[in-house]
């Protein structure tokens, strides 16, 4: 896979499956941002990712709590949603810097709301609404993320999915 890959997601099951695929590349210490408007599928992707990591509990949107934390397979994962930030410095006020360490995975929805306080991501995931489906653009931003995503071959998995075959020549 290149450092940038576009994936068509026909339905929410596809979005969940992409999250599950990405779960196999993500390692402790990674920062992953999820961008896209309301309802683009960010939380759905995180649900697929955490389920694949072994999380058995319900994964709720952290829109109101700002952070929900999990320990699937003994790995600390924090799922953040900055949608309700009034200003980027809310990152500091909420104590979110304390969550960053090399044993912990951060999955951050609405990273734009945190401005420069948000740490540099390893992986960015941008979701766009396309009528009843979605389009995801994955960008690996660090050497470790490029290596991790190379091993997955997301593009090939995507082509193998009949839902993603284009019937027009
Ligand atoms: N690929 C997709 N195609 C159609 N609907 C989707 C897709 N992925 C997710 N959805 C649906 O979009 C809605 C919003 O998803 P959600 O993950 O809560 O979005 P966000 O966290 O970006 O606001 C949910 O009903 C979800 O099932
Ligand atoms: Mg959400």
PDB file of C-alpha atoms and ligand atoms in Angstrom:
ATOM      1  CA  UNK A   1       0.000   0.000   0.000  1.00  0.00           C
ATOM      2  CA  UNK A   2       1.105   3.578  -0.705  1.00  0.00           C
ATOM      3  CA  UNK A   3       1.194   6.043   2.103  1.00  0.00           C
ATOM      4  CA  UNK A   4      -2.264   7.101   0.861  1.00  0.00           C
ATOM      5  CA  UNK A   5      -5.127   4.718   0.047  1.00  0.00           C
ATOM      6  CA  UNK A   6      -8.742   5.379  -0.894  1.00  0.00           C
ATOM      7  CA  UNK A   7     -11.361   2.789   0.028  1.00  0.00           C
ATOM      8  CA  UNK A   8     -15.024   2.716  -1.015  1.00  0.00           C
ATOM      9  CA  UNK A   9     -17.370   1.683   1.809  1.00  0.00           C
ATOM     10  CA  UNK A  10     -20.769   0.549   0.529  1.00  0.00           C
ATOM     11  CA  UNK A  11     -22.413   0.257   3.939  1.00  0.00           C
ATOM     12  CA  UNK A  12     -21.719   0.458   7.659  1.00  0.00           C
ATOM     13  CA  UNK A  13     -20.540  -3.171   7.682  1.00  0.00           C
ATOM     14  CA  UNK A  14     -17.780  -2.138   5.239  1.00  0.00           C
ATOM     15  CA  UNK A  15     -16.824   0.719   7.546  1.00  0.00           C
ATOM     16  CA  UNK A  16     -16.669  -1.639  10.509  1.00  0.00           C
ATOM     17  CA  UNK A  17     -14.603  -4.114   8.456  1.00  0.00           C
ATOM     18  CA  UNK A  18     -12.095  -1.421   7.496  1.00  0.00           C
ATOM     19  CA  UNK A  19     -11.691  -0.645  11.200  1.00  0.00           C
ATOM     20  CA  UNK A  20     -11.127  -4.347  11.881  1.00  0.00           C
ATOM     21  CA  UNK A  21      -8.472  -4.519   9.151  1.00  0.00           C
ATOM     22  CA  UNK A  22      -6.659  -1.477  10.517  1.00  0.00           C
ATOM     23  CA  UNK A  23      -6.669  -3.065  13.990  1.00  0.00           C
ATOM     24  CA  UNK A  24      -4.049  -5.527  12.736  1.00  0.00           C
ATOM     25  CA  UNK A  25      -1.571  -2.732  11.945  1.00  0.00           C
ATOM     26  CA  UNK A  26      -2.025  -0.424  14.909  1.00  0.00           C
ATOM     27  CA  UNK A  27       0.518  -0.701  17.719  1.00  0.00           C
ATOM     28  CA  UNK A  28       0.786   0.860  21.182  1.00  0.00           C
ATOM     29  CA  UNK A  29       1.881   4.477  20.916  1.00  0.00           C
ATOM     30  CA  UNK A  30       0.029   5.203  17.686  1.00  0.00           C
ATOM     31  CA  UNK A  31      -2.064   8.337  17.255  1.00  0.00           C
ATOM     32  CA  UNK A  32      -4.926   7.923  14.757  1.00  0.00           C
ATOM     33  CA  UNK A  33      -7.177  10.806  13.712  1.00  0.00           C
ATOM     34  CA  UNK A  34     -10.636  10.387  12.162  1.00  0.00           C
ATOM     35  CA  UNK A  35     -12.012  13.315  10.177  1.00  0.00           C
ATOM     36  CA  UNK A  36     -15.282  13.849   8.326  1.00  0.00           C
ATOM     37  CA  UNK A  37     -18.619  15.479   8.990  1.00  0.00           C
ATOM     38  CA  UNK A  38     -21.348  14.396  11.368  1.00  0.00           C
ATOM     39  CA  UNK A  39     -22.500  10.901  10.478  1.00  0.00           C
ATOM     40  CA  UNK A  40     -19.520  10.164   8.209  1.00  0.00           C
ATOM     41  CA  UNK A  41     -18.819   6.861  10.002  1.00  0.00           C
ATOM     42  CA  UNK A  42     -15.940   7.733  12.344  1.00  0.00           C
ATOM     43  CA  UNK A  43     -17.414   6.041  15.413  1.00  0.00           C
ATOM     44  CA  UNK A  44     -18.552   3.048  13.338  1.00  0.00           C
ATOM     45  CA  UNK A  45     -14.964   2.515  12.171  1.00  0.00           C
ATOM     46  CA  UNK A  46     -13.696   2.730  15.768  1.00  0.00           C
ATOM     47  CA  UNK A  47     -16.313   0.141  16.809  1.00  0.00           C
ATOM     48  CA  UNK A  48     -14.995  -2.300  14.202  1.00  0.00           C
ATOM     49  CA  UNK A  49     -11.420  -1.589  15.224  1.00  0.00           C
ATOM     50  CA  UNK A  50     -11.988  -2.114  18.968  1.00  0.00           C
ATOM     51  CA  UNK A  51     -14.093  -5.246  18.427  1.00  0.00           C
ATOM     52  CA  UNK A  52     -11.265  -6.756  16.369  1.00  0.00           C
ATOM     53  CA  UNK A  53      -8.782  -5.884  19.131  1.00  0.00           C
ATOM     54  CA  UNK A  54     -10.950  -7.951  21.476  1.00  0.00           C
ATOM     55  CA  UNK A  55     -13.163  -5.350  23.131  1.00  0.00           C
ATOM     56  CA  UNK A  56     -16.391  -7.093  24.166  1.00  0.00           C
ATOM     57  CA  UNK A  57     -18.151  -4.153  25.848  1.00  0.00           C
ATOM     58  CA  UNK A  58     -20.264  -1.571  24.096  1.00  0.00           C
ATOM     59  CA  UNK A  59     -18.314   1.176  22.317  1.00  0.00           C
ATOM     60  CA  UNK A  60     -20.228   4.433  22.750  1.00  0.00           C
ATOM     61  CA  UNK A  61     -19.576   7.701  21.006  1.00  0.00           C
ATOM     62  CA  UNK A  62     -17.480   9.932  23.303  1.00  0.00           C
ATOM     63  CA  UNK A  63     -19.254  13.072  22.028  1.00  0.00           C
ATOM     64  CA  UNK A  64     -20.411  14.052  25.520  1.00  0.00           C
ATOM     65  CA  UNK A  65     -17.701  12.468  27.663  1.00  0.00           C
ATOM     66  CA  UNK A  66     -14.828  13.583  25.334  1.00  0.00           C
ATOM     67  CA  UNK A  67     -12.949  10.364  26.125  1.00  0.00           C
ATOM     68  CA  UNK A  68     -13.926   6.702  26.498  1.00  0.00           C
ATOM     69  CA  UNK A  69     -11.191   4.269  27.505  1.00  0.00           C
ATOM     70  CA  UNK A  70     -10.763   0.558  26.789  1.00  0.00           C
ATOM     71  CA  UNK A  71      -8.274  -2.198  27.550  1.00  0.00           C
ATOM     72  CA  UNK A  72      -8.770  -4.797  24.783  1.00  0.00           C
ATOM     73  CA  UNK A  73      -6.180  -7.544  25.036  1.00  0.00           C
ATOM     74  CA  UNK A  74      -4.384  -5.530  27.711  1.00  0.00           C
ATOM     75  CA  UNK A  75      -3.643  -2.578  25.395  1.00  0.00           C
ATOM     76  CA  UNK A  76      -4.833   0.816  26.623  1.00  0.00           C
ATOM     77  CA  UNK A  77      -6.953   2.576  23.978  1.00  0.00           C
ATOM     78  CA  UNK A  78      -8.503   6.011  24.402  1.00  0.00           C
ATOM     79  CA  UNK A  79     -11.278   7.053  22.005  1.00  0.00           C
ATOM     80  CA  UNK A  80     -11.591  10.837  21.922  1.00  0.00           C
ATOM     81  CA  UNK A  81     -14.186  13.111  20.331  1.00  0.00           C
ATOM     82  CA  UNK A  82     -13.311  16.810  20.281  1.00  0.00           C
ATOM     83  CA  UNK A  83     -16.564  17.893  18.601  1.00  0.00           C
ATOM     84  CA  UNK A  84     -17.771  19.831  21.633  1.00  0.00           C
ATOM     85  CA  UNK A  85     -14.536  21.782  22.197  1.00  0.00           C
ATOM     86  CA  UNK A  86     -15.113  25.540  22.456  1.00  0.00           C
ATOM     87  CA  UNK A  87     -11.426  26.239  21.729  1.00  0.00           C
ATOM     88  CA  UNK A  88      -8.304  24.164  21.000  1.00  0.00           C
ATOM     89  CA  UNK A  89      -6.966  24.831  24.534  1.00  0.00           C
ATOM     90  CA  UNK A  90      -9.806  22.669  25.856  1.00  0.00           C
ATOM     91  CA  UNK A  91      -7.329  19.874  25.057  1.00  0.00           C
ATOM     92  CA  UNK A  92      -5.180  21.093  27.963  1.00  0.00           C
ATOM     93  CA  UNK A  93      -8.122  21.830  30.285  1.00  0.00           C
ATOM     94  CA  UNK A  94      -9.445  18.294  29.754  1.00  0.00           C
ATOM     95  CA  UNK A  95      -6.025  16.882  30.704  1.00  0.00           C
ATOM     96  CA  UNK A  96      -5.704  15.013  27.422  1.00  0.00           C
ATOM     97  CA  UNK A  97      -1.900  15.415  27.283  1.00  0.00           C
ATOM     98  CA  UNK A  98      -1.805  12.965  30.205  1.00  0.00           C
ATOM     99  CA  UNK A  99      -3.196  10.243  27.902  1.00  0.00           C
ATOM    100  CA  UNK A 100      -0.230  10.351  25.525  1.00  0.00           C
ATOM    101  CA  UNK A 101       2.446   7.709  26.036  1.00  0.00           C
ATOM    102  CA  UNK A 102       4.144   4.999  24.009  1.00  0.00           C
ATOM    103  CA  UNK A 103       2.023   2.199  25.523  1.00  0.00           C
ATOM    104  CA  UNK A 104      -1.280   3.803  24.566  1.00  0.00           C
ATOM    105  CA  UNK A 105      -3.327   4.105  21.382  1.00  0.00           C
ATOM    106  CA  UNK A 106      -5.289   7.323  20.802  1.00  0.00           C
ATOM    107  CA  UNK A 107      -8.209   7.371  18.329  1.00  0.00           C
ATOM    108  CA  UNK A 108      -9.282  10.990  17.874  1.00  0.00           C
ATOM    109  CA  UNK A 109     -12.514  12.153  16.208  1.00  0.00           C
ATOM    110  CA  UNK A 110     -12.742  15.841  15.165  1.00  0.00           C
ATOM    111  CA  UNK A 111      -8.954  16.451  15.574  1.00  0.00           C
ATOM    112  CA  UNK A 112      -9.357  19.860  13.865  1.00  0.00           C
ATOM    113  CA  UNK A 113     -11.095  21.100  17.015  1.00  0.00           C
ATOM    114  CA  UNK A 114      -7.925  20.549  19.041  1.00  0.00           C
ATOM    115  CA  UNK A 115      -5.691  22.567  16.694  1.00  0.00           C
ATOM    116  CA  UNK A 116      -1.987  22.299  17.410  1.00  0.00           C
ATOM    117  CA  UNK A 117      -2.544  20.636  20.808  1.00  0.00           C
ATOM    118  CA  UNK A 118      -3.356  17.362  19.038  1.00  0.00           C
ATOM    119  CA  UNK A 119      -0.165  15.288  18.679  1.00  0.00           C
ATOM    120  CA  UNK A 120       1.150  14.496  15.194  1.00  0.00           C
ATOM    121  CA  UNK A 121      -0.777  11.454  13.924  1.00  0.00           C
ATOM    122  CA  UNK A 122       0.706   8.214  12.651  1.00  0.00           C
ATOM    123  CA  UNK A 123      -2.397   7.566  10.602  1.00  0.00           C
ATOM    124  CA  UNK A 124      -5.146   9.890   9.395  1.00  0.00           C
ATOM    125  CA  UNK A 125      -8.518   8.545   8.250  1.00  0.00           C
ATOM    126  CA  UNK A 126     -10.814  10.894   6.352  1.00  0.00           C
ATOM    127  CA  UNK A 127     -14.394   9.784   5.752  1.00  0.00           C
ATOM    128  CA  UNK A 128     -16.624  11.429   3.168  1.00  0.00           C
ATOM    129  CA  UNK A 129     -20.338  10.931   2.747  1.00  0.00           C
ATOM    130  CA  UNK A 130     -21.255   9.817  -0.794  1.00  0.00           C
ATOM    131  CA  UNK A 131     -25.054   9.497  -0.953  1.00  0.00           C
ATOM    132  CA  UNK A 132     -25.806   6.243   0.906  1.00  0.00           C
ATOM    133  CA  UNK A 133     -22.175   5.156   1.073  1.00  0.00           C
ATOM    134  CA  UNK A 134     -18.833   6.489   2.253  1.00  0.00           C
ATOM    135  CA  UNK A 135     -15.319   6.989   0.943  1.00  0.00           C
ATOM    136  CA  UNK A 136     -12.320   6.629   3.230  1.00  0.00           C
ATOM    137  CA  UNK A 137      -8.862   8.071   2.596  1.00  0.00           C
ATOM    138  CA  UNK A 138      -6.105   6.584   4.743  1.00  0.00           C
ATOM    139  CA  UNK A 139      -2.785   8.399   5.015  1.00  0.00           C
ATOM    140  CA  UNK A 140       0.197   6.912   6.819  1.00  0.00           C
ATOM    141  CA  UNK A 141       2.169   9.835   8.217  1.00  0.00           C
ATOM    142  CA  UNK A 142       5.013   8.116  10.092  1.00  0.00           C
ATOM    143  CA  UNK A 143       7.538   5.444   9.028  1.00  0.00           C
ATOM    144  CA  UNK A 144       6.046   2.955  11.497  1.00  0.00           C
ATOM    145  CA  UNK A 145       2.561   3.579  10.111  1.00  0.00           C
ATOM    146  CA  UNK A 146       3.763   3.156   6.521  1.00  0.00           C
ATOM    147  CA  UNK A 147       5.345  -0.170   7.471  1.00  0.00           C
ATOM    148  CA  UNK A 148       2.252  -1.281   9.371  1.00  0.00           C
ATOM    149  CA  UNK A 149      -0.167  -0.436   6.596  1.00  0.00           C
ATOM    150  CA  UNK A 150       2.075  -1.918   3.901  1.00  0.00           C
ATOM    151  CA  UNK A 151       1.644  -5.281   5.601  1.00  0.00           C
ATOM    152  CA  UNK A 152      -2.150  -5.106   5.312  1.00  0.00           C
ATOM    153  CA  UNK A 153      -2.706  -4.462   1.617  1.00  0.00           C
ATOM    154  CA  UNK A 154      -6.026  -2.767   2.252  1.00  0.00           C
ATOM    155  CA  UNK A 155      -6.475  -1.948  -1.432  1.00  0.00           C
ATOM    156  CA  UNK A 156      -6.371  -5.643  -2.411  1.00  0.00           C
ATOM    157  CA  UNK A 157      -8.820  -6.567   0.347  1.00  0.00           C
ATOM    158  CA  UNK A 158     -11.084  -3.822  -0.905  1.00  0.00           C
ATOM    159  CA  UNK A 159     -10.983  -5.035  -4.518  1.00  0.00           C
ATOM    160  CA  UNK A 160     -11.761  -8.569  -3.391  1.00  0.00           C
ATOM    161  CA  UNK A 161     -15.006  -7.335  -1.857  1.00  0.00           C
ATOM    162  CA  UNK A 162     -17.744  -7.829  -4.513  1.00  0.00           C
ATOM    163  CA  UNK A 163     -19.574  -4.787  -3.140  1.00  0.00           C
ATOM    164  CA  UNK A 164     -16.680  -2.647  -4.297  1.00  0.00           C
ATOM    165  CA  UNK A 165     -16.528  -3.881  -7.880  1.00  0.00           C
ATOM    166  CA  UNK A 166     -17.557  -1.262 -10.353  1.00  0.00           C
ATOM    167  CA  UNK A 167     -19.933  -2.775 -12.926  1.00  0.00           C
ATOM    168  CA  UNK A 168     -19.329  -0.015 -15.482  1.00  0.00           C
ATOM    169  CA  UNK A 169     -16.424  -0.624 -17.875  1.00  0.00           C
TER     170      UNK A 169
HETATM  171  N1  LIG B   1     -20.142   3.072   4.586  1.00  0.00           N
HETATM  172  C1  LIG B   1     -21.319   3.471   5.090  1.00  0.00           C
HETATM  173  N2  LIG B   1     -22.392   3.612   4.289  1.00  0.00           N
HETATM  174  C2  LIG B   1     -23.582   4.021   4.805  1.00  0.00           C
HETATM  175  N3  LIG B   1     -23.796   4.329   6.099  1.00  0.00           N
HETATM  176  C3  LIG B   1     -22.752   4.213   6.946  1.00  0.00           C
HETATM  177  C4  LIG B   1     -21.479   3.784   6.485  1.00  0.00           C
HETATM  178  N4  LIG B   1     -20.630   3.769   7.551  1.00  0.00           N
HETATM  179  C5  LIG B   1     -21.357   4.168   8.620  1.00  0.00           C
HETATM  180  N5  LIG B   1     -22.626   4.446   8.267  1.00  0.00           N
HETATM  181  C6  LIG B   1     -23.715   4.922   9.131  1.00  0.00           C
HETATM  182  O1  LIG B   1     -23.590   6.312   9.347  1.00  0.00           O
HETATM  183  C7  LIG B   1     -24.199   6.661  10.587  1.00  0.00           C
HETATM  184  C8  LIG B   1     -23.302   7.563  11.382  1.00  0.00           C
HETATM  185  O2  LIG B   1     -22.136   6.847  11.738  1.00  0.00           O
HETATM  186  P1  LIG B   1     -21.169   7.302  12.906  1.00  0.00           P
HETATM  187  O3  LIG B   1     -20.103   6.284  12.937  1.00  0.00           O
HETATM  188  O4  LIG B   1     -21.911   7.577  14.159  1.00  0.00           O
HETATM  189  O5  LIG B   1     -20.614   8.695  12.335  1.00  0.00           O
HETATM  190  P2  LIG B   1     -19.657   9.787  12.985  1.00  0.00           P
HETATM  191  O6  LIG B   1     -18.985   9.185  14.176  1.00  0.00           O
HETATM  192  O7  LIG B   1     -18.696  10.120  11.888  1.00  0.00           O
HETATM  193  O8  LIG B   1     -20.534  10.966  13.319  1.00  0.00           O
HETATM  194  C9  LIG B   1     -24.507   5.364  11.295  1.00  0.00           C
HETATM  195  O9  LIG B   1     -25.909   5.121  11.153  1.00  0.00           O
HETATM  196  C10 LIG B   1     -23.699   4.332  10.517  1.00  0.00           C
HETATM  197  O10 LIG B   1     -24.300   3.050  10.554  1.00  0.00           O
HETATM  198 MG1  LIG B   2     -18.722   9.948  16.153  1.00  0.00          MG
END
